[in-house]
XYZ file of C-alpha atoms in Angstrom:
332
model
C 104.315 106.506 119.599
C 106.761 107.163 116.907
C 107.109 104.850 113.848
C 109.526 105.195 111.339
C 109.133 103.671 107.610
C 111.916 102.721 105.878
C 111.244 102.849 101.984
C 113.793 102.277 99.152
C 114.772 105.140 96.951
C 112.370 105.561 93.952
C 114.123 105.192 90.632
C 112.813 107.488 87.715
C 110.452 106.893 85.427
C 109.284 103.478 87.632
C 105.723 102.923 89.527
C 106.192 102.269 93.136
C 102.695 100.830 93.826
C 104.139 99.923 97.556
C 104.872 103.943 97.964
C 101.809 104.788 97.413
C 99.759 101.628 98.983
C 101.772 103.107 102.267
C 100.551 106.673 101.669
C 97.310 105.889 101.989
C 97.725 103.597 104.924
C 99.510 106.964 106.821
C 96.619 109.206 105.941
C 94.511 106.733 107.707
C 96.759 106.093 110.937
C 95.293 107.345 114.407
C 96.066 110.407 115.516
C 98.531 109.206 118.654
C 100.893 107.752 115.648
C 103.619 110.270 114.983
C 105.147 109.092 112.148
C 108.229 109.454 109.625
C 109.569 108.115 106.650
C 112.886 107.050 105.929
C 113.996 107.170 102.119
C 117.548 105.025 101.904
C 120.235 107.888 100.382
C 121.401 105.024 97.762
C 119.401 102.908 95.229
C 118.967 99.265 96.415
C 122.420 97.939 94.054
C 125.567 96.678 95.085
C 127.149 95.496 98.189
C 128.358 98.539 99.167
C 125.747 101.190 98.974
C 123.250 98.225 101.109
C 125.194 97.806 103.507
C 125.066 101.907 103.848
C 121.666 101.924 103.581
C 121.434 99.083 106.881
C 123.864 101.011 109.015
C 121.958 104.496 107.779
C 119.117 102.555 109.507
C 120.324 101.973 112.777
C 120.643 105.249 114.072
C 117.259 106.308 112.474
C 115.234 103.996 114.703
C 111.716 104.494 115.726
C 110.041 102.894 118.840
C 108.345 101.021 115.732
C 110.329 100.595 112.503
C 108.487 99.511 109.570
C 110.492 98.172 106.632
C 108.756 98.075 103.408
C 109.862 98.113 99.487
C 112.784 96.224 98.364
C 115.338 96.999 101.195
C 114.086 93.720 103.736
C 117.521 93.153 104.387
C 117.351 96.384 107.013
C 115.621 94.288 109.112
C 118.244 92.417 109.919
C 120.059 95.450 111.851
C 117.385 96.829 113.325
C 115.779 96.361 117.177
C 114.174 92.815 116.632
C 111.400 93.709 119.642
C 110.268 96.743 117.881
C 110.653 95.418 113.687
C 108.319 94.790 111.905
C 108.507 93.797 107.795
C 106.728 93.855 105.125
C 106.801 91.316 101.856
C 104.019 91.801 99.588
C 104.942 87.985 98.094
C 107.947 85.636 96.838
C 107.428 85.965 93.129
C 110.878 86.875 92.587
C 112.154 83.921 94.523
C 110.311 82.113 91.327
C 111.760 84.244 88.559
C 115.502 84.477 89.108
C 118.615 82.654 88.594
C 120.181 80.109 91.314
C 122.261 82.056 92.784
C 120.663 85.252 92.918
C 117.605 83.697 94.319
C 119.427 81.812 97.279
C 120.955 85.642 97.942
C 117.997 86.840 97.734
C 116.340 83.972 99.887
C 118.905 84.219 102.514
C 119.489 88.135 103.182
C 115.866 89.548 101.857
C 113.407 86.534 103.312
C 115.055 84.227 105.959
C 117.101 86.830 107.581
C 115.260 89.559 108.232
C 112.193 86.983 108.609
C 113.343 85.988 111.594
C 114.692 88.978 113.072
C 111.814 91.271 113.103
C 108.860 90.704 115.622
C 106.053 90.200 112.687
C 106.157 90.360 109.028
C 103.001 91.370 107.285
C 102.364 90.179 103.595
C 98.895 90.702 101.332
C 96.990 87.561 101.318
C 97.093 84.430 102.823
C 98.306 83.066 99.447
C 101.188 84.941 100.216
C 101.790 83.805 103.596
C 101.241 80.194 102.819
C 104.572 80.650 99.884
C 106.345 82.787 102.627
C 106.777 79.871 104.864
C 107.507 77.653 102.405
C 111.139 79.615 102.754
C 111.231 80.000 105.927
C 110.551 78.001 109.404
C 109.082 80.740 111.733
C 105.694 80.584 113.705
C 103.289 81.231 111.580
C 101.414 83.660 114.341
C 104.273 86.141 113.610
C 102.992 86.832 109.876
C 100.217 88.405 109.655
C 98.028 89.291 106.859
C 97.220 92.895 105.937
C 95.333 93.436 102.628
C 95.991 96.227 100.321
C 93.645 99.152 99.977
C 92.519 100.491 97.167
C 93.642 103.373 95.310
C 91.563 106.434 96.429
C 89.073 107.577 93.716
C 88.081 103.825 92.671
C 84.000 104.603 92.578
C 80.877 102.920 91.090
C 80.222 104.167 87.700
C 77.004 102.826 86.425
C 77.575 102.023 82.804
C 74.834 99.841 80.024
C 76.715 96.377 79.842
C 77.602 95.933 76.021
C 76.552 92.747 74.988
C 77.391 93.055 71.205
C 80.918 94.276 71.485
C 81.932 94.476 75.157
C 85.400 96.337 75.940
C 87.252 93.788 77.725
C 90.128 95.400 80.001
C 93.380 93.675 80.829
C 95.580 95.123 83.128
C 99.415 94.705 82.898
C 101.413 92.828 80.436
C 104.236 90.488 82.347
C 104.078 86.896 81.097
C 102.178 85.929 84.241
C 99.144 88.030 83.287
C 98.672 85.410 80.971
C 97.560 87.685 77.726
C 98.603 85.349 75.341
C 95.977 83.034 76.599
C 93.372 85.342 76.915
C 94.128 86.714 73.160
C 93.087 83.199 72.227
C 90.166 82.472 74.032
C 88.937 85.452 72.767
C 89.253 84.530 69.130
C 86.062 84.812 67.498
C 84.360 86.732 70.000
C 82.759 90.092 69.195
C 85.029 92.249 71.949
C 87.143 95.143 71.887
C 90.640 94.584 73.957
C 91.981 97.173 76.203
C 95.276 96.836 77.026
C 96.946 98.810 79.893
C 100.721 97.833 79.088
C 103.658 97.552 76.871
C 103.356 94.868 74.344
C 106.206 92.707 73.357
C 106.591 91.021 69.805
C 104.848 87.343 71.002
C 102.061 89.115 72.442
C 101.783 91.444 69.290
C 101.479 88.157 67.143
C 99.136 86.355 69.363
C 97.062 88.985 69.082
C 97.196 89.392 64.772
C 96.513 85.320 65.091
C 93.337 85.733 66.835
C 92.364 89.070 65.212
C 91.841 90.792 68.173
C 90.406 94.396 67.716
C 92.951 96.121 70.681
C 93.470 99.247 71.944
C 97.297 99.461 73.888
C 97.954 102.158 76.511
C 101.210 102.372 78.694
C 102.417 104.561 81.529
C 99.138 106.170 82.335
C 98.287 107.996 85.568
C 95.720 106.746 88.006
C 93.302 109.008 86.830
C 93.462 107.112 83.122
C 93.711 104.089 84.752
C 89.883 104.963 86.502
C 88.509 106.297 83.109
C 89.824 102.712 81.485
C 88.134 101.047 84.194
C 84.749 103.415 83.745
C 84.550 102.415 80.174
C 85.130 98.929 80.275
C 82.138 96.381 80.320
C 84.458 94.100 82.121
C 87.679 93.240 83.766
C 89.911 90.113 82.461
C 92.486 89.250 84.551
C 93.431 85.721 84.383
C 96.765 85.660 85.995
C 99.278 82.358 86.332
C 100.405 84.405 89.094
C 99.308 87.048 91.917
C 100.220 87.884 95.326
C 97.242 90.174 95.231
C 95.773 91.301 92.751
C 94.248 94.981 92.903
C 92.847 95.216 89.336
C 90.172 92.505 90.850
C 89.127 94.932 93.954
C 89.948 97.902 91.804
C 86.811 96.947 88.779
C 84.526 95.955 91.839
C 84.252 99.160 93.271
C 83.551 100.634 89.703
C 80.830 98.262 89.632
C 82.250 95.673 86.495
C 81.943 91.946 86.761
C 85.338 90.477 86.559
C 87.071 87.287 85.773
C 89.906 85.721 87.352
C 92.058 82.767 88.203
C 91.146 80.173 90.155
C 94.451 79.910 92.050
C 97.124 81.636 94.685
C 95.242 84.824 96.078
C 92.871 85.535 93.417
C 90.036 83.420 94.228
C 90.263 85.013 98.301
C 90.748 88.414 96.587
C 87.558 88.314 94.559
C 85.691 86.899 97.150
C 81.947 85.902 95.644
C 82.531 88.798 92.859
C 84.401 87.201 90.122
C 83.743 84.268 87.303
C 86.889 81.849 88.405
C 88.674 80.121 85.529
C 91.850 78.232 84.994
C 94.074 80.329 83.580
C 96.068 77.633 81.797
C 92.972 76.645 80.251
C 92.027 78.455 76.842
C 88.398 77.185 77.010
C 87.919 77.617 80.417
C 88.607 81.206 79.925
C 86.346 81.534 76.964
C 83.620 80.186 78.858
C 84.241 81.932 81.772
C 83.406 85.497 79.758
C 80.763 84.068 77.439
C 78.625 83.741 80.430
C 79.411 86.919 81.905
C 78.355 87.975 78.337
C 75.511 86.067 77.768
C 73.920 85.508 81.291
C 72.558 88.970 82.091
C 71.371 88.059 85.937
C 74.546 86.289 86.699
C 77.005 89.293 85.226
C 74.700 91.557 87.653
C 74.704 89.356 90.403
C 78.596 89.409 90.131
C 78.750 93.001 89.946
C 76.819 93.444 93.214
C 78.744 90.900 95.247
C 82.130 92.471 94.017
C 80.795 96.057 95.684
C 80.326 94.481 98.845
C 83.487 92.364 98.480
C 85.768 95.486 97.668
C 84.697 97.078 101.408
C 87.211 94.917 102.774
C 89.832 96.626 101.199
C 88.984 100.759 101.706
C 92.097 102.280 103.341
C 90.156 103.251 106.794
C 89.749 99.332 107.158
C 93.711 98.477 106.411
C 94.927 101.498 108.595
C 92.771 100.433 111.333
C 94.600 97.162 111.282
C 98.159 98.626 111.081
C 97.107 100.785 113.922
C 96.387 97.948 115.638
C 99.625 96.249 115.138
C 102.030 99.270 115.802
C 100.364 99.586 119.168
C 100.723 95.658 120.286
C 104.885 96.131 119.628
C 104.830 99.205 121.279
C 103.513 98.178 124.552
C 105.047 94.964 124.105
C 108.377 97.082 124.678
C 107.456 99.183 127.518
């Protein structure tokens, strides 16, 4: 069987977290899967260079094509039968103007939704606001977590109950920091911030006197280290399709808390204090008692291990496998 990916073309200097997530989904295919990747010879702008980039496609076809990354219009010129697409979530459907997102609805969601024989997205969050845009059965979209980055290990560390280093990962206004830079007022913590700040989130934190620590475009090796010294993960998002930082702080063995909405709560699973992240004292609470409650913040910690087994690459490729081999004999 011979699948093809189609991925955009990586810009410089940017983190293509889907790139990689796919990576480490190939590594892990069966051995009958003989697969390539297809990197689109233009970047994603204009109407011009897309519609290259579709017609590019045609000729390129597998006996499964797999369209992933920003490029979902491809799927509309591809064999239906033997499609299949993949939306991590509709978050940008939330953030842009009128017009761009009914284009962006239309030729990047609807479309290519219903001309591909499945779509697979990251949670069932996700699904639930991808049908909200479009009327398709919902048997055709499956859900197919994301695995974790390889490397993500327990690292036993003493919990730090005087001054715990809190980690918060990313910095976009739905990771909510202002929030969490006041709920944290008063509390003996240290901040560690993976992310670049702007000048509102600079100021929130002076206002609450938050003793930070800022780090931005770090590699994933930094990224585990920031994990291994944390005492525990805050990530109280307004919005997620995912959320890997939660699976990510399990496996290094730190409680975490989270938001009680969208994927986060199905993410965590029983591993995770869940809050509401509009709420300032909700938050607080939320990691005073990680804090404070010794059995429950190692009672988290354990059920976060065994939560983040659902999402080791072996487990994810196993399911892909699985898919790529129902279109296939579905065509022949």
């Amino acid at each position: 069987m011979r699948v093809v990916f189609f991925q955009r073309k990586p810009r410089p200097n940017k983190n293509f977290s889907l790139e990689i997530l796919f990576d480490q989904i190939r590594e892990n295919l069966s051995k009958d899967i003989n697969w390539k990747i297809e990197i689109a010879k233009y970047y994603s702008n204009g109407f011009f260079k897309r519609v290259y980039i579709a017609i590019e496609a045609i000729f390129k076809q597998g006996d499964v094509n797999h369209v992933t990354g920003d490029i979902g219009f491809v799927a509309i010129f591809l064999k239906k039968r033997k499609t299949i697409l993949t939306i991590l979530d509709t978050g940008v459907l939330n953030q842009s103007s009128l017009i761009t997102r009914k284009i962006i609805q239309l030729f990047w969601v609807q479309l290519p939704v219903k001309r591909v024989a499945y779509v697979t997205t990251i949670s069932n969050a996700s699904k639930k606001e991808l049908l909200k845009y479009v009327n398709v059965d919902e048997k055709k979209v499956r859900v197919m977590y994301i695995p974790v980055a390889k490397g993500m290990e327990f690292s036993l560390k003493t919990f730090n109950t005087a001054t715990p280093v809190i980690l918060q990962i990313g910095t976009k206004k739905n990771k909510n920091l202002i929030r969490l830079a006041q709920a944290l007022n008063g509390i003996s913590c240290k901040l560690e911030i993976v992310g670049e700040l702007n000048q509102e989130q600079l100021l929130a934190l002076a206002d609450s006197k938050i003793d930070f620590n800022n780090a931005v475009n770090i590699s994933n090796e930094e990224l585990k280290e920031k994990y291994q010294q944390a005492d525990m993960l805050a990530f109280v998002s307004t919005y997620e399709g995912f959320g890997m930082p939660i699976v990510e702080a399990q496996l290094i063995g730190r409680p975490v808390i989270t938001s009680n909405l969208l994927s986060m709560p199905e993410v965590a699973g029983d591993g995770a204090v869940l809050v509401n992240p509009y709420n300032i004292e909700d938050i607080r609470n939320g990691i005073l008692k990680i804090i404070n409650d010794k059995e429950y913040r190692e009672q988290l910690v354990s059920n976060g291990r065994i939560n983040a087994e659902r999402f080791l690459a072996k487990k994810i490729a196993n399911q892909y496998t699985d898919l790529y081999q129902e279109v296939y004999i579905s065509n022949h």
